[in-house]
Amino acid sequence: MMISPPALGLRCEPIDVVRIGLIGLGQRGLQTLRRYTFVEGAEMCCLANLDDSSFEEANALLRTSGRSEALCFYGETAWQEMCRRNDLDLIYICTDWSSHARMAVEAMRCGKHVAVEVPAATTVEECFELVRTAEATRRHCFMTENCCYDWFSLAALELRDAGFFGTITHCEGAYIHDWRNRFSEGSHGAQTWYKTSCWHGGNPYPTHGIGPIAQLLGIHRGDRFSHLVSVTGQAAGVESLLGHGNTTLLTTERGVTVLLQFDGTTPRPYSRIQAVCGTEGFARKYPLVQVQHESDLFEGEVAEAFLRKYMRGPAADLWREGSERGVPNEMNYAMDCRLIYCLRHGLPLDIDVYDAAEWSCLAELTQISARRGGERVDIPDFLNLHF
């Protein structure tokens, strides 16, 4: 008899008001704090950072929005001290990605639910540890992949359910973003992050591209990623930061192919591609919104208007709500509000620990394949660790 994985469809006790401890007050952490001034049913109760330089700005944001100031902890072990508190429900991790998995595991072991920035882990072993810990503690581990709440992604899910694509045979996703001017600007941490990413050797930042595709294909909900091959160019030489774009081809057990790209060092315009190919229909967001069904082709504003008619469901309603409220980013607002709503009502989360592991493990697996000249690499089945 098949046993359902312990954290699949996980439901926990409803939480009336979600009390949050936020780790990391860099650019992303402060952005998260600012977003949560719009989110109902949640309180930013505690902040942890390596130093105390951002606490005044953070609490000023809370005061200005009419919320209570947060307790502040700083130092190397501040985040651990915060995780051990008994008056928090959710630990929100906005640190450098090398610490994501370690902090998430500790927080779950302390009985806290976790929201962790992307990628949730940087190695396959860290992904296994996230899954094992979530299953053992029965705590949620939500990776904050906001691109799953992009208006196009939400519309594509509805089009799939309506049968618009027919049988989906191929998808394409990417993170293409010109970072060249950031190698020498900003903080030392930002410089290190960008440079390390470009020298990674594979795709260090796969979740923006793969997340919406995985949800569209029902990964670990009827299909799974089977294997990949990956290559990385060295257009400007091994020692150069420029031209190290990565291309990965994944295949699912059902035979669907996925093209995934990463490029942060050439003048290509920003793109996540977001292409869906089926036997009856096609849709793509970048560089031009296009929709084709049989012989009918729509492009640009006409295609976007067509797609937006298919934005339905709770997340889509929140996206529109965010737009009406003038929040800085509608997909972040929809993501945060959905997370809090599900925690408050004891519902399974839109993105679970298996998603976090399956999408994040690609960072190491693409690196392995690319460094071996495009060798095939199998992708673990994270749902079957307990068999």
Short mmCIF file of C-alpha atoms in Angstrom, two decimals:
data_model
loop_
_atom_site.label_atom_id
_atom_site.label_comp_id
_atom_site.label_asym_id
_atom_site.label_seq_id
_atom_site.Cartn_x
_atom_site.Cartn_y
_atom_site.Cartn_z
CA MET A 1 0.00 0.00 0.00
CA MET A 2 1.35 3.42 -0.95
CA ILE A 3 1.98 5.74 1.96
CA SER A 4 1.39 9.45 1.41
CA PRO A 5 4.50 11.54 2.12
CA PRO A 6 4.08 13.11 5.58
CA ALA A 7 4.35 16.74 4.45
CA LEU A 8 2.27 16.41 1.25
CA GLY A 9 -0.97 18.39 1.61
CA LEU A 10 0.10 19.21 5.16
CA ARG A 11 -2.57 20.85 7.33
CA CYS A 12 -1.69 22.40 10.67
CA GLU A 13 -3.72 24.02 13.41
CA PRO A 14 -5.16 27.39 12.31
CA ILE A 15 -3.39 30.47 13.66
CA ASP A 16 -5.57 33.45 14.49
CA VAL A 17 -2.85 36.07 14.01
CA VAL A 18 0.45 34.88 12.54
CA ARG A 19 3.35 36.18 14.65
CA ILE A 20 6.46 36.55 12.51
CA GLY A 21 10.17 36.67 13.27
CA LEU A 22 12.16 38.10 10.36
CA ILE A 23 15.82 37.14 9.85
CA GLY A 24 17.90 39.51 7.71
CA LEU A 25 17.40 43.24 7.22
CA GLY A 26 19.26 43.78 3.99
CA GLN A 27 17.52 45.04 0.88
CA ARG A 28 15.23 42.02 0.56
CA GLY A 29 14.44 41.90 4.27
CA LEU A 30 13.40 45.54 4.42
CA GLN A 31 11.31 45.06 1.28
CA THR A 32 9.58 42.13 2.96
CA LEU A 33 8.93 44.17 6.10
CA ARG A 34 7.46 46.96 3.97
CA ARG A 35 5.20 44.50 2.16
CA TYR A 36 3.86 43.13 5.42
CA THR A 37 2.57 46.55 6.43
CA PHE A 38 -0.16 45.80 3.84
CA VAL A 39 -0.91 42.23 4.95
CA GLU A 40 -3.74 41.60 7.39
CA GLY A 41 -3.71 38.84 10.00
CA ALA A 42 0.06 38.97 10.55
CA GLU A 43 2.38 40.81 12.93
CA MET A 44 6.11 41.42 12.56
CA CYS A 45 7.04 40.75 16.18
CA CYS A 46 10.81 40.17 16.09
CA LEU A 47 13.74 41.15 13.87
CA ALA A 48 17.18 39.54 13.79
CA ASN A 49 20.23 40.87 11.99
CA LEU A 50 24.01 40.65 12.18
CA ASP A 51 24.21 44.29 13.31
CA ASP A 52 21.78 46.92 14.56
CA SER A 53 22.17 49.39 11.67
CA SER A 54 18.74 48.76 10.11
CA PHE A 55 16.54 48.46 13.19
CA GLU A 56 15.51 52.12 13.34
CA GLU A 57 14.48 52.13 9.67
CA ALA A 58 12.60 48.88 10.14
CA ASN A 59 10.65 50.02 13.19
CA ALA A 60 9.96 53.38 11.54
CA LEU A 61 8.23 51.47 8.75
CA LEU A 62 6.11 49.65 11.31
CA ARG A 63 5.25 52.82 13.23
CA THR A 64 4.31 54.71 10.07
CA SER A 65 1.89 51.97 9.11
CA GLY A 66 0.26 52.03 12.55
CA ARG A 67 1.80 48.79 13.74
CA SER A 68 3.69 47.99 16.91
CA GLU A 69 7.47 48.08 16.91
CA ALA A 70 9.30 44.76 16.75
CA LEU A 71 11.75 43.36 19.27
CA CYS A 72 15.29 43.48 17.87
CA PHE A 73 18.14 41.00 18.18
CA TYR A 74 21.58 41.31 16.61
CA GLY A 75 24.76 39.29 16.48
CA GLU A 76 25.95 35.97 15.06
CA THR A 77 23.49 33.92 17.13
CA ALA A 78 20.58 36.37 17.18
CA TRP A 79 18.56 34.35 14.67
CA GLN A 80 18.86 31.22 16.81
CA GLU A 81 17.74 33.10 19.90
CA MET A 82 14.70 34.31 17.98
CA CYS A 83 13.84 30.83 16.67
CA ARG A 84 13.73 29.49 20.24
CA ARG A 85 11.12 32.00 21.41
CA ASN A 86 7.68 30.65 22.27
CA ASP A 87 5.74 33.68 21.01
CA LEU A 88 6.37 33.26 17.26
CA ASP A 89 4.58 31.13 14.66
CA LEU A 90 6.54 31.81 11.48
CA ILE A 91 10.23 32.48 10.80
CA TYR A 92 10.78 34.48 7.61
CA ILE A 93 14.33 34.10 6.23
CA CYS A 94 15.79 36.89 4.05
CA THR A 95 19.51 36.20 4.40
CA ASP A 96 22.23 35.18 1.95
CA TRP A 97 21.15 31.95 0.28
CA SER A 98 24.10 29.99 1.70
CA SER A 99 22.36 30.14 5.10
CA HIS A 100 18.78 29.49 3.97
CA ALA A 101 18.59 25.73 4.56
CA ARG A 102 20.46 25.77 7.88
CA MET A 103 18.18 28.46 9.29
CA ALA A 104 15.02 26.83 7.94
CA VAL A 105 15.93 23.48 9.48
CA GLU A 106 16.67 25.06 12.87
CA ALA A 107 13.42 27.02 12.83
CA MET A 108 11.34 23.92 12.06
CA ARG A 109 13.12 22.00 14.81
CA CYS A 110 12.12 24.81 17.14
CA GLY A 111 8.48 24.21 16.18
CA LYS A 112 8.12 27.16 13.80
CA HIS A 113 6.72 27.30 10.30
CA VAL A 114 9.18 28.71 7.78
CA ALA A 115 9.07 31.09 4.84
CA VAL A 116 12.43 31.17 3.10
CA GLU A 117 13.73 33.24 0.21
CA VAL A 118 14.89 31.58 -3.03
CA PRO A 119 16.56 29.23 -3.47
CA ALA A 120 15.65 27.43 -0.27
CA ALA A 121 18.87 25.40 -0.48
CA THR A 122 22.02 25.32 -2.58
CA THR A 123 22.89 21.61 -2.47
CA VAL A 124 20.97 18.38 -2.94
CA GLU A 125 21.84 17.27 0.59
CA GLU A 126 20.40 20.49 2.00
CA CYS A 127 17.21 19.78 0.03
CA PHE A 128 17.00 16.30 1.55
CA GLU A 129 17.49 17.82 5.01
CA LEU A 130 14.68 20.31 4.46
CA VAL A 131 12.30 17.52 3.45
CA ARG A 132 13.31 15.20 6.28
CA THR A 133 12.91 17.99 8.84
CA ALA A 134 9.52 19.16 7.54
CA GLU A 135 8.26 15.57 7.55
CA ALA A 136 9.57 14.88 11.07
CA THR A 137 8.35 18.14 12.64
CA ARG A 138 5.20 18.53 10.50
CA ARG A 139 5.99 22.21 10.06
CA HIS A 140 5.42 24.11 6.83
CA CYS A 141 8.45 25.11 4.75
CA PHE A 142 7.29 27.68 2.20
CA MET A 143 9.73 28.97 -0.39
CA THR A 144 8.80 32.53 -1.33
CA GLU A 145 8.85 32.08 -5.11
CA ASN A 146 6.88 35.15 -6.10
CA CYS A 147 6.93 34.36 -9.85
CA CYS A 148 4.30 31.68 -9.18
CA TYR A 149 1.98 34.61 -8.42
CA ASP A 150 2.74 36.53 -11.59
CA TRP A 151 -0.46 37.39 -13.48
CA PHE A 152 0.67 35.36 -16.49
CA SER A 153 1.43 32.28 -14.36
CA LEU A 154 -1.99 32.46 -12.70
CA ALA A 155 -3.74 32.82 -16.06
CA ALA A 156 -1.75 29.90 -17.53
CA LEU A 157 -2.97 27.59 -14.75
CA GLU A 158 -6.58 28.45 -15.58
CA LEU A 159 -5.97 28.00 -19.32
CA ARG A 160 -4.52 24.56 -18.61
CA ASP A 161 -7.55 23.57 -16.55
CA ALA A 162 -9.85 24.83 -19.30
CA GLY A 163 -8.08 22.57 -21.82
CA PHE A 164 -6.78 25.51 -23.86
CA PHE A 165 -3.32 24.01 -24.40
CA GLY A 166 -4.49 20.46 -25.09
CA THR A 167 -1.62 18.24 -23.97
CA ILE A 168 1.33 20.31 -22.76
CA THR A 169 4.50 18.98 -24.41
CA HIS A 170 7.13 21.66 -23.75
CA CYS A 171 7.73 24.71 -21.53
CA GLU A 172 10.43 27.37 -21.31
CA GLY A 173 11.51 29.50 -18.37
CA ALA A 174 14.45 31.68 -17.47
CA TYR A 175 16.07 34.28 -15.31
CA ILE A 176 17.77 36.69 -17.70
CA HIS A 177 18.82 39.92 -16.03
CA ASP A 178 21.75 42.17 -16.94
CA TRP A 179 23.81 42.42 -13.74
CA ARG A 180 27.03 43.80 -15.27
CA ASN A 181 26.74 47.23 -13.65
CA ARG A 182 26.23 45.63 -10.23
CA PHE A 183 29.62 43.97 -10.00
CA SER A 184 31.16 47.19 -8.69
CA GLU A 185 28.14 48.94 -7.18
CA GLY A 186 26.26 48.57 -3.92
CA SER A 187 27.37 46.75 -0.81
CA HIS A 188 30.19 44.25 -0.61
CA GLY A 189 27.59 41.55 -0.01
CA ALA A 190 25.76 42.38 -3.22
CA GLN A 191 29.01 42.34 -5.21
CA THR A 192 29.92 38.95 -3.79
CA TRP A 193 26.45 37.57 -4.54
CA TYR A 194 26.54 38.60 -8.19
CA LYS A 195 30.10 37.46 -8.79
CA THR A 196 29.59 34.11 -7.08
CA SER A 197 26.46 33.56 -9.18
CA CYS A 198 28.28 34.21 -12.44
CA TRP A 199 31.10 31.82 -11.52
CA HIS A 200 28.71 29.14 -10.28
CA GLY A 201 29.14 26.95 -13.37
CA GLY A 202 25.48 25.97 -13.71
CA ASN A 203 22.20 27.76 -12.97
CA PRO A 204 22.50 29.19 -9.43
CA TYR A 205 19.07 30.86 -9.51
CA PRO A 206 16.65 28.36 -11.09
CA THR A 207 13.45 28.89 -9.13
CA HIS A 208 12.06 31.97 -10.91
CA GLY A 209 12.03 30.08 -14.18
CA ILE A 210 11.13 26.58 -12.99
CA GLY A 211 8.57 27.36 -10.26
CA PRO A 212 5.61 28.41 -12.43
CA ILE A 213 6.40 25.61 -14.90
CA ALA A 214 6.50 22.98 -12.16
CA GLN A 215 3.08 24.07 -10.92
CA LEU A 216 1.73 24.07 -14.47
CA LEU A 217 3.00 20.52 -15.09
CA GLY A 218 1.79 19.19 -11.74
CA ILE A 219 5.25 18.20 -10.55
CA HIS A 220 4.87 15.74 -7.63
CA ARG A 221 1.15 15.93 -8.29
CA GLY A 222 1.04 13.47 -11.17
CA ASP A 223 4.43 13.97 -12.82
CA ARG A 224 8.00 14.54 -11.69
CA PHE A 225 11.27 15.83 -13.09
CA SER A 226 13.31 12.81 -14.16
CA HIS A 227 16.68 14.09 -15.39
CA LEU A 228 18.52 17.03 -16.92
CA VAL A 229 21.45 18.01 -19.09
CA SER A 230 23.09 21.40 -18.65
CA VAL A 231 25.78 23.45 -20.43
CA THR A 232 27.37 26.79 -19.53
CA GLY A 233 29.10 29.02 -22.05
CA GLN A 234 32.48 30.66 -21.51
CA ALA A 235 32.19 33.29 -24.19
CA ALA A 236 34.64 35.68 -22.57
CA GLY A 237 36.91 33.09 -21.00
CA VAL A 238 36.95 31.04 -17.83
CA GLU A 239 38.34 33.85 -15.67
CA SER A 240 35.90 36.47 -16.95
CA LEU A 241 32.57 37.31 -15.34
CA LEU A 242 31.02 37.92 -18.76
CA GLY A 243 29.17 35.50 -20.98
CA HIS A 244 28.69 32.57 -18.62
CA GLY A 245 25.08 31.89 -19.61
CA ASN A 246 23.58 28.52 -18.70
CA THR A 247 21.10 26.43 -20.68
CA THR A 248 19.44 23.38 -19.14
CA LEU A 249 17.05 20.86 -20.63
CA LEU A 250 14.89 18.90 -18.19
CA THR A 251 12.63 15.95 -18.96
CA THR A 252 9.70 14.75 -16.86
CA GLU A 253 8.63 11.14 -16.36
CA ARG A 254 5.74 11.76 -18.74
CA GLY A 255 8.12 13.04 -21.41
CA VAL A 256 7.48 16.77 -21.19
CA THR A 257 10.61 18.82 -21.94
CA VAL A 258 11.55 22.06 -20.17
CA LEU A 259 14.13 24.57 -21.39
CA LEU A 260 15.58 26.61 -18.51
CA GLN A 261 18.05 29.49 -18.98
CA PHE A 262 20.15 31.73 -16.76
CA ASP A 263 22.11 34.77 -17.94
CA GLY A 264 23.25 37.68 -15.78
CA THR A 265 26.24 38.92 -17.74
CA THR A 266 25.16 39.97 -21.22
CA PRO A 267 23.06 42.93 -22.47
CA ARG A 268 19.95 40.80 -23.00
CA PRO A 269 16.72 42.49 -21.85
CA TYR A 270 15.08 41.14 -18.72
CA SER A 271 13.12 37.97 -19.42
CA ARG A 272 11.68 34.90 -17.72
CA ILE A 273 10.36 33.64 -21.12
CA GLN A 274 7.38 31.80 -19.58
CA ALA A 275 6.41 29.85 -22.69
CA VAL A 276 3.85 27.04 -22.69
CA CYS A 277 3.52 24.77 -25.74
CA GLY A 278 0.65 22.33 -26.14
CA THR A 279 -0.96 20.27 -28.86
CA GLU A 280 -3.72 22.87 -29.26
CA GLY A 281 -2.45 26.14 -27.83
CA PHE A 282 0.59 28.28 -27.04
CA ALA A 283 1.25 31.22 -24.71
CA ARG A 284 4.35 33.25 -23.86
CA LYS A 285 4.99 36.33 -21.74
CA TYR A 286 8.46 37.54 -22.83
CA PRO A 287 9.62 39.40 -24.88
CA LEU A 288 6.11 39.99 -26.29
CA VAL A 289 2.93 38.56 -24.85
CA GLN A 290 1.61 36.06 -27.39
CA VAL A 291 -1.27 33.60 -27.43
CA GLN A 292 -2.07 31.19 -30.22
CA HIS A 293 -4.93 28.71 -30.37
CA GLU A 294 -5.19 26.69 -33.54
CA SER A 295 -5.03 29.37 -36.29
CA ASP A 296 -5.77 32.40 -34.11
CA LEU A 297 -2.75 34.47 -33.00
CA PHE A 298 -2.98 37.36 -30.53
CA GLU A 299 -0.04 39.57 -29.58
CA GLY A 300 0.76 42.45 -27.27
CA GLU A 301 -2.13 44.23 -25.53
CA VAL A 302 -4.74 42.06 -27.23
CA ALA A 303 -3.06 38.88 -25.99
CA GLU A 304 -2.63 40.31 -22.50
CA ALA A 305 -6.31 41.27 -22.33
CA PHE A 306 -7.25 37.75 -23.40
CA LEU A 307 -5.04 36.16 -20.74
CA ARG A 308 -6.20 38.42 -17.93
CA LYS A 309 -9.76 37.15 -18.45
CA TYR A 310 -8.46 33.81 -17.19
CA MET A 311 -7.05 35.19 -13.94
CA ARG A 312 -9.35 33.42 -11.50
CA GLY A 313 -9.15 31.96 -8.05
CA PRO A 314 -7.95 33.18 -4.63
CA ALA A 315 -4.41 34.16 -5.68
CA ALA A 316 -5.68 36.06 -8.73
CA ASP A 317 -8.18 37.93 -6.55
CA LEU A 318 -5.34 38.93 -4.23
CA TRP A 319 -3.23 40.05 -7.19
CA ARG A 320 -6.05 42.38 -8.26
CA GLU A 321 -6.52 43.56 -4.68
CA GLY A 322 -2.85 44.45 -4.51
CA SER A 323 -3.10 46.39 -7.75
CA GLU A 324 -6.11 48.32 -6.47
CA ARG A 325 -4.30 49.13 -3.21
CA GLY A 326 -1.23 50.35 -5.04
CA VAL A 327 1.20 47.93 -3.39
CA PRO A 328 4.78 47.96 -4.74
CA ASN A 329 4.51 44.51 -6.37
CA GLU A 330 1.25 42.66 -6.93
CA MET A 331 2.74 39.19 -7.16
CA ASN A 332 4.58 39.62 -3.85
CA TYR A 333 1.38 40.86 -2.25
CA ALA A 334 -0.59 37.87 -3.55
CA MET A 335 2.13 35.49 -2.34
CA ASP A 336 2.30 36.95 1.16
CA CYS A 337 -1.45 37.19 1.59
CA ARG A 338 -1.98 33.61 0.40
CA LEU A 339 0.67 32.32 2.80
CA ILE A 340 -0.93 34.09 5.75
CA TYR A 341 -4.45 33.11 4.71
CA CYS A 342 -3.51 29.42 4.53
CA LEU A 343 -1.76 29.52 7.90
CA ARG A 344 -4.73 31.26 9.50
CA HIS A 345 -7.19 28.71 8.09
CA GLY A 346 -5.15 25.54 8.54
CA LEU A 347 -4.87 24.90 4.79
CA PRO A 348 -2.08 23.28 2.76
CA LEU A 349 0.26 25.88 1.29
CA ASP A 350 0.51 26.67 -2.42
CA ILE A 351 4.25 25.88 -2.33
CA ASP A 352 5.35 23.05 -0.02
CA VAL A 353 8.69 21.63 1.10
CA TYR A 354 8.79 19.20 -1.82
CA ASP A 355 8.47 22.11 -4.24
CA ALA A 356 11.24 23.93 -2.39
CA ALA A 357 13.51 20.90 -2.69
CA GLU A 358 12.68 20.00 -6.30
CA TRP A 359 13.19 23.52 -7.60
CA SER A 360 16.22 24.38 -5.46
CA CYS A 361 18.18 21.16 -6.12
CA LEU A 362 18.62 22.29 -9.72
CA ALA A 363 21.27 24.77 -8.54
CA GLU A 364 23.71 21.95 -7.76
CA LEU A 365 22.55 19.46 -10.39
CA THR A 366 22.97 21.93 -13.27
CA GLN A 367 26.43 22.74 -11.96
CA ILE A 368 27.38 19.04 -11.90
CA SER A 369 26.08 18.44 -15.43
CA ALA A 370 27.66 21.56 -16.90
CA ARG A 371 31.06 20.88 -15.35
CA ARG A 372 30.94 17.39 -16.85
CA GLY A 373 30.30 18.78 -20.32
CA GLY A 374 26.53 18.34 -20.40
CA GLU A 375 26.33 14.89 -18.86
CA ARG A 376 22.88 13.55 -17.94
CA VAL A 377 22.09 13.90 -14.23
CA ASP A 378 19.11 12.25 -12.55
CA ILE A 379 16.84 14.33 -10.32
CA PRO A 380 15.93 12.87 -6.89
CA ASP A 381 12.39 11.84 -6.05
CA PHE A 382 11.96 13.80 -2.83
CA LEU A 383 8.50 12.36 -2.16
CA ASN A 384 9.82 8.86 -1.58
CA LEU A 385 12.49 9.42 1.07
CA HIS A 386 10.49 7.54 3.69
CA PHE A 387 9.89 4.33 1.72
#
